[in-house]
PDB file of C-alpha atoms in Angstrom:
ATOM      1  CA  UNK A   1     -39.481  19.809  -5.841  1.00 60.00           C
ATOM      2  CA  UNK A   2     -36.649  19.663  -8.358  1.00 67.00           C
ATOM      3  CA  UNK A   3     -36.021  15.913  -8.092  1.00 62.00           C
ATOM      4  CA  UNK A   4     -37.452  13.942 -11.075  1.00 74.00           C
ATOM      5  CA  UNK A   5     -37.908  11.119  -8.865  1.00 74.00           C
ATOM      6  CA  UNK A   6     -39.465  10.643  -5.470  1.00 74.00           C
ATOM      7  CA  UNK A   7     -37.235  11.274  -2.209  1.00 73.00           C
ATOM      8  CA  UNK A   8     -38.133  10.649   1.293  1.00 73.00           C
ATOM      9  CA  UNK A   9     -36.421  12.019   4.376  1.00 76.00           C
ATOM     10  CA  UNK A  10     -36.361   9.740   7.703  1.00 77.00           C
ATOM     11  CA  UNK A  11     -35.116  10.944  10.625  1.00 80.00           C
ATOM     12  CA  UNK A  12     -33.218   9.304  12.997  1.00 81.00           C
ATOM     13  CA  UNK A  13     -30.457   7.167  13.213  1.00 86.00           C
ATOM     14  CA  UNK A  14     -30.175   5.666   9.615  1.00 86.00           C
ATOM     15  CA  UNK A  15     -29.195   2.053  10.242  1.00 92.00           C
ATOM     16  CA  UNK A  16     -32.095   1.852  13.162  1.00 94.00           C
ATOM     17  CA  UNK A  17     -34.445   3.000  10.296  1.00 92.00           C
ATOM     18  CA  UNK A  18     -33.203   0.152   7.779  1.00 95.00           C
ATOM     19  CA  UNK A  19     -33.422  -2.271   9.788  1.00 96.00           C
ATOM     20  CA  UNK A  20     -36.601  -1.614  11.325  1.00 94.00           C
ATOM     21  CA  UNK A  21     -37.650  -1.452   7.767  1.00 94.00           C
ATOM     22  CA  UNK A  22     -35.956  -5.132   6.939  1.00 96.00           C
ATOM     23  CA  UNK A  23     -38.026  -6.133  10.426  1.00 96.00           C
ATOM     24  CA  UNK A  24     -40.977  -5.826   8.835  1.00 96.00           C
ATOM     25  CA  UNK A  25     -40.526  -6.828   5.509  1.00 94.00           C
ATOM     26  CA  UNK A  26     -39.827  -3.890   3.630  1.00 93.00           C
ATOM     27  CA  UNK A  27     -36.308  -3.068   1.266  1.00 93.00           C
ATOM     28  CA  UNK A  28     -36.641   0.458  -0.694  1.00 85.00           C
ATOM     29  CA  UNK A  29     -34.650  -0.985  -3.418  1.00 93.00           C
ATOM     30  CA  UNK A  30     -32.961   2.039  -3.906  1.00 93.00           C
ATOM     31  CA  UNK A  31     -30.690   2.888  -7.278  1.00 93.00           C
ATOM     32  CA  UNK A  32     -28.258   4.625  -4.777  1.00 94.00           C
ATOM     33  CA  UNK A  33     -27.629   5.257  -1.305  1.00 94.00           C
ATOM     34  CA  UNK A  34     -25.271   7.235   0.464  1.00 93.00           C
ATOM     35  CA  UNK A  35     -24.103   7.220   3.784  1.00 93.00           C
ATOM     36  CA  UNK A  36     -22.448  10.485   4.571  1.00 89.00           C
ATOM     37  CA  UNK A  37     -22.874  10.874   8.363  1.00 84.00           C
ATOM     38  CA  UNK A  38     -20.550  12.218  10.693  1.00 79.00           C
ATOM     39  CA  UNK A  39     -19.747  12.821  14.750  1.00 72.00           C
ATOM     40  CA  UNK A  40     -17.233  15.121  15.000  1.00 74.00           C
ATOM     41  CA  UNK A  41     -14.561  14.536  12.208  1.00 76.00           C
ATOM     42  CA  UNK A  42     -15.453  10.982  11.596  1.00 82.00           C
ATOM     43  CA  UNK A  43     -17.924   8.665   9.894  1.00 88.00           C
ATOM     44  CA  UNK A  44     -19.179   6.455  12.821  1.00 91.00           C
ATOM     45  CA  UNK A  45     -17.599   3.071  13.112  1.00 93.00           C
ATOM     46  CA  UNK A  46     -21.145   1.173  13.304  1.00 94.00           C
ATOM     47  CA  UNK A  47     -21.565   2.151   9.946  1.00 94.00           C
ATOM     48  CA  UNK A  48     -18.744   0.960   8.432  1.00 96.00           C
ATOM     49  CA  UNK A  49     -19.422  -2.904   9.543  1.00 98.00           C
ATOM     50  CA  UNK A  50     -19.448  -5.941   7.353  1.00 98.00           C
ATOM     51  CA  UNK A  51     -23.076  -6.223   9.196  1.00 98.00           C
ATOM     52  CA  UNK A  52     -23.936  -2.207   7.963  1.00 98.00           C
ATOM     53  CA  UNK A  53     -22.807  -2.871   4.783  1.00 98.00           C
ATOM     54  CA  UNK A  54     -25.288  -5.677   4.541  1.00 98.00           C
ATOM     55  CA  UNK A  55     -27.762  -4.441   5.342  1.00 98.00           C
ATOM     56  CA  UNK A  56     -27.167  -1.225   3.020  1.00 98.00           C
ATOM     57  CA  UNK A  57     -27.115  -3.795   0.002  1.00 98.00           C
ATOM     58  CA  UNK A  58     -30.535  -5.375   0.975  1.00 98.00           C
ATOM     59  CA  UNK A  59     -31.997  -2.121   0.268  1.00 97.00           C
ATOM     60  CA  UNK A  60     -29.651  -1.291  -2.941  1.00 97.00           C
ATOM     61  CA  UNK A  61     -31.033  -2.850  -5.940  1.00 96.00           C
ATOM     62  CA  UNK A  62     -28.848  -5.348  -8.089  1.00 96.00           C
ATOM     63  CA  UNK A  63     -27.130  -2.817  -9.810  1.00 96.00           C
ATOM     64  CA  UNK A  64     -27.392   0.341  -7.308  1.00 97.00           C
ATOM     65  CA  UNK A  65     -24.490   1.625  -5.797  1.00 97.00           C
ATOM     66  CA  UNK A  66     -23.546   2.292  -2.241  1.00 98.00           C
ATOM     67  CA  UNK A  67     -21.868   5.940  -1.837  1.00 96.00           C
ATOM     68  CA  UNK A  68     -19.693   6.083   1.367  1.00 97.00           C
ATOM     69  CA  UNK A  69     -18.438   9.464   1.955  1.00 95.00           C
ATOM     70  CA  UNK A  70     -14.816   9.067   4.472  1.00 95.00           C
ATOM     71  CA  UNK A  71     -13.364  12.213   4.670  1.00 92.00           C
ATOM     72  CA  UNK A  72     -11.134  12.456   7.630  1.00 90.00           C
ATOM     73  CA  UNK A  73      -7.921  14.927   7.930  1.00 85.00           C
ATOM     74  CA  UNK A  74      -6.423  11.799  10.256  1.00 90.00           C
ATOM     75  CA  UNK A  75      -7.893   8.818   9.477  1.00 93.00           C
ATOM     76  CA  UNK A  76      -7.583   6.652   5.987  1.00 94.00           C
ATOM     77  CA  UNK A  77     -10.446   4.727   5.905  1.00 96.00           C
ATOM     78  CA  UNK A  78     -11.088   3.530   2.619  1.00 96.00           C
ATOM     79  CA  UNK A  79      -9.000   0.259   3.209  1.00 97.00           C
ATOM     80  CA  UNK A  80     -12.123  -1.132   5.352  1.00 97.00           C
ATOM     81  CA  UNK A  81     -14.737   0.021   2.776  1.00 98.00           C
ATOM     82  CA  UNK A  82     -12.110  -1.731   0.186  1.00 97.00           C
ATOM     83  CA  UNK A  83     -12.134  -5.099   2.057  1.00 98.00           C
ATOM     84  CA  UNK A  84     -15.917  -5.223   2.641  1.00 98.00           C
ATOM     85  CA  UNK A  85     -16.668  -4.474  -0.722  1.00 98.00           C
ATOM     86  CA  UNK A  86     -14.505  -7.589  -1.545  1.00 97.00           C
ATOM     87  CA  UNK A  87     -16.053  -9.697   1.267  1.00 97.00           C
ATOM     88  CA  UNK A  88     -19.303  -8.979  -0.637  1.00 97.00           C
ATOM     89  CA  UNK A  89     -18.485  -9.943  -3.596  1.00 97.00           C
ATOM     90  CA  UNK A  90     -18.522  -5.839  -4.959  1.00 98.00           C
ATOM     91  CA  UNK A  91     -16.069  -3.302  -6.428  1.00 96.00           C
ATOM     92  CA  UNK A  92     -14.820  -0.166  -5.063  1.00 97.00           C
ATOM     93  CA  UNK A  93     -13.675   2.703  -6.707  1.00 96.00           C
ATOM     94  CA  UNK A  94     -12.040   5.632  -4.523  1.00 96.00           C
ATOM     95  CA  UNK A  95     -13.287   9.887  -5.203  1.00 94.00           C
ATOM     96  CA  UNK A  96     -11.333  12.152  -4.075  1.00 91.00           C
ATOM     97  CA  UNK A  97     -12.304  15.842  -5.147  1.00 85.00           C
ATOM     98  CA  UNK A  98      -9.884  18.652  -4.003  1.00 79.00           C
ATOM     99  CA  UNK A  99     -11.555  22.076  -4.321  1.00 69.00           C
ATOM    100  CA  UNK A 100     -10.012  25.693  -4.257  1.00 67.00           C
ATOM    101  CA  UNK A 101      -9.626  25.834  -0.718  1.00 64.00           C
ATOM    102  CA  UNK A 102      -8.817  22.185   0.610  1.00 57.00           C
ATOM    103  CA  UNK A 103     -10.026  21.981   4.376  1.00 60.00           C
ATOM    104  CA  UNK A 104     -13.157  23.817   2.842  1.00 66.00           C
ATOM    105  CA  UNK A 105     -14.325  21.345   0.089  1.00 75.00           C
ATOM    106  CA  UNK A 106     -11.938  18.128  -0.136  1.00 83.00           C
ATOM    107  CA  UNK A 107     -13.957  15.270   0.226  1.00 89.00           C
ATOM    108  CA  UNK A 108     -12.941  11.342   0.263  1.00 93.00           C
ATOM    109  CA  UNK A 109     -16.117   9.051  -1.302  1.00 95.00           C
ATOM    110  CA  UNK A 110     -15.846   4.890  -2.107  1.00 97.00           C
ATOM    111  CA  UNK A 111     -18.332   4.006  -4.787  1.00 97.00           C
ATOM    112  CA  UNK A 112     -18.974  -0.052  -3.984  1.00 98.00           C
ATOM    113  CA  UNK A 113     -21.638  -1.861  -6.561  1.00 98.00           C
ATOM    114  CA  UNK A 114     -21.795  -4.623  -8.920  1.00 95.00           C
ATOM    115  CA  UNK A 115     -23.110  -2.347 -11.679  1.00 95.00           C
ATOM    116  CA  UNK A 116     -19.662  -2.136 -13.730  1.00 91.00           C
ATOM    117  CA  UNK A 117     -21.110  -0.506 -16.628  1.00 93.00           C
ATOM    118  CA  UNK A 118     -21.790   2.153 -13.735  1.00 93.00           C
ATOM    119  CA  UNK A 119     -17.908   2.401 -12.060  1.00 93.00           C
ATOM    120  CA  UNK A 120     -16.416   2.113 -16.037  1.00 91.00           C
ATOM    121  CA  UNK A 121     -18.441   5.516 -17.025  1.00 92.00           C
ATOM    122  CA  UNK A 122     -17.135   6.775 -13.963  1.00 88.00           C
ATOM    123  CA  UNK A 123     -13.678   5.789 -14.625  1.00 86.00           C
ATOM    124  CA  UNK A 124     -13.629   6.805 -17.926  1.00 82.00           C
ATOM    125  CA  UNK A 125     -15.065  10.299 -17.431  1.00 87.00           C
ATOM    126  CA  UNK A 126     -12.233  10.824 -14.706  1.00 86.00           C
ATOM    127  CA  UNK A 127     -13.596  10.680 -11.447  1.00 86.00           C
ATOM    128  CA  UNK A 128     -11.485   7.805 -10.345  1.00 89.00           C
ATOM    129  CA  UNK A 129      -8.784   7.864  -7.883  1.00 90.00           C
ATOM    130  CA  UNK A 130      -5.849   5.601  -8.167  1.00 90.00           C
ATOM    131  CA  UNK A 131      -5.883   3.673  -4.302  1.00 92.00           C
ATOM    132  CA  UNK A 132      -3.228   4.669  -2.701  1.00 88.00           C
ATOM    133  CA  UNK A 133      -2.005   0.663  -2.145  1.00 87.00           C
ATOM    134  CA  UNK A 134      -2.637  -2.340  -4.537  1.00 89.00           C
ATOM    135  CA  UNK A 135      -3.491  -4.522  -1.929  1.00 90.00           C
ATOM    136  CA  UNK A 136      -5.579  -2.879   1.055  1.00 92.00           C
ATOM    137  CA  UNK A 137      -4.763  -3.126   4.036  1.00 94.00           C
ATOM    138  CA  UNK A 138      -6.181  -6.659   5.892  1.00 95.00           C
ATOM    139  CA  UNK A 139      -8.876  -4.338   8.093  1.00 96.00           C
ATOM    140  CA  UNK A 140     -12.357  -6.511   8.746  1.00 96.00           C
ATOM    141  CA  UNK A 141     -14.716  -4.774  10.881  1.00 97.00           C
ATOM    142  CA  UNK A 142     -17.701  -6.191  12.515  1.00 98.00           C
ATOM    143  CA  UNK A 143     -20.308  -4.934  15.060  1.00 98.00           C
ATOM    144  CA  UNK A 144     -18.084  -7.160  17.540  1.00 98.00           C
ATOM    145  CA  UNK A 145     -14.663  -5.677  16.618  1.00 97.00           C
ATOM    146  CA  UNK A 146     -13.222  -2.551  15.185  1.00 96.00           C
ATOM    147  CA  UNK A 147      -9.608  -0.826  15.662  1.00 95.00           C
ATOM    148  CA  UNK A 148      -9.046   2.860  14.651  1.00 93.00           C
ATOM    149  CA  UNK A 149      -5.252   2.450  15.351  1.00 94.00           C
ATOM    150  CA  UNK A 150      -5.494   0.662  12.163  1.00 94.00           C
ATOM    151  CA  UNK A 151      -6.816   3.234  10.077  1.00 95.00           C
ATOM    152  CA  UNK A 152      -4.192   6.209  11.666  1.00 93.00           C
ATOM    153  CA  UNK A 153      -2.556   8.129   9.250  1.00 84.00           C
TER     154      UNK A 153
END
């Protein structure tokens, strides 16, 4: 009731949902979406696909942006958001927010859009954290392959 804008809640397993939605010839359009679900420690793999990420952006409009939230005490995986946001043809921009007590509130996020006006405010107003390589790591995951030995810390 706070929200200035209209929200909807669908339950269920997200990417099921989108694509059921793309099935029948629907795309939200959204000005952001974030995926920020977890089993156990970990963001599942499936949604962390070139094919996910897709499909994400088919509901993003032009210049939304796609919030992935990859927290994980033992695995570092912003190099595969890095290299499918390159793939696509987007920027990336790593968050990493550190709160009083760390195992509490630290949290891990990779902004990926087009909308540079967007990722420069955020830059600028010092959200931004510097990736921890120059060059990411060469990680491409697909629905067909994934390797979390890659991705150990």
């Amino acid at each position: 009731e706070d929200c200035d804008g209209e929200e909807s809640v669908v339950l269920g397993d997200a990417r099921i949902s989108l694509e059921q939605e793309i099935s029948q010839g629907r795309s939200e359009q959204f000005d952001a979406l974030f995926v920020d679900a977890f089993s156990g420690d970990s963001i599942p793999i499936h949604l962390l696909t070139r094919e996910a990420f897709e499909l994400y952006f088919q509901h993003l409009k032009p210049d939304g942006v796609l919030a992935v939230h990859i927290t994980n005490l033992h695995l570092d995986l912003s190099d595969p958001v890095r290299v499918l946001a390159e793939e696509l043809g987007k920027e990336a921009i790593l968050i990493e927010h550190e709160g009083e007590e760390y195992h509490m509130n630290y949290s891990v996020w990779v902004l990926v859009s087009d909308n540079r006006k967007m990722l420069d405010e955020i830059v600028f107003d010092g959200w931004m954290t510097p990736w921890e390589r120059d060059v990411p790591k060469d990680i491409h995951w697909t629905d067909d392959y994934s390797n979390l030995l890659d991705v150990i810390e």
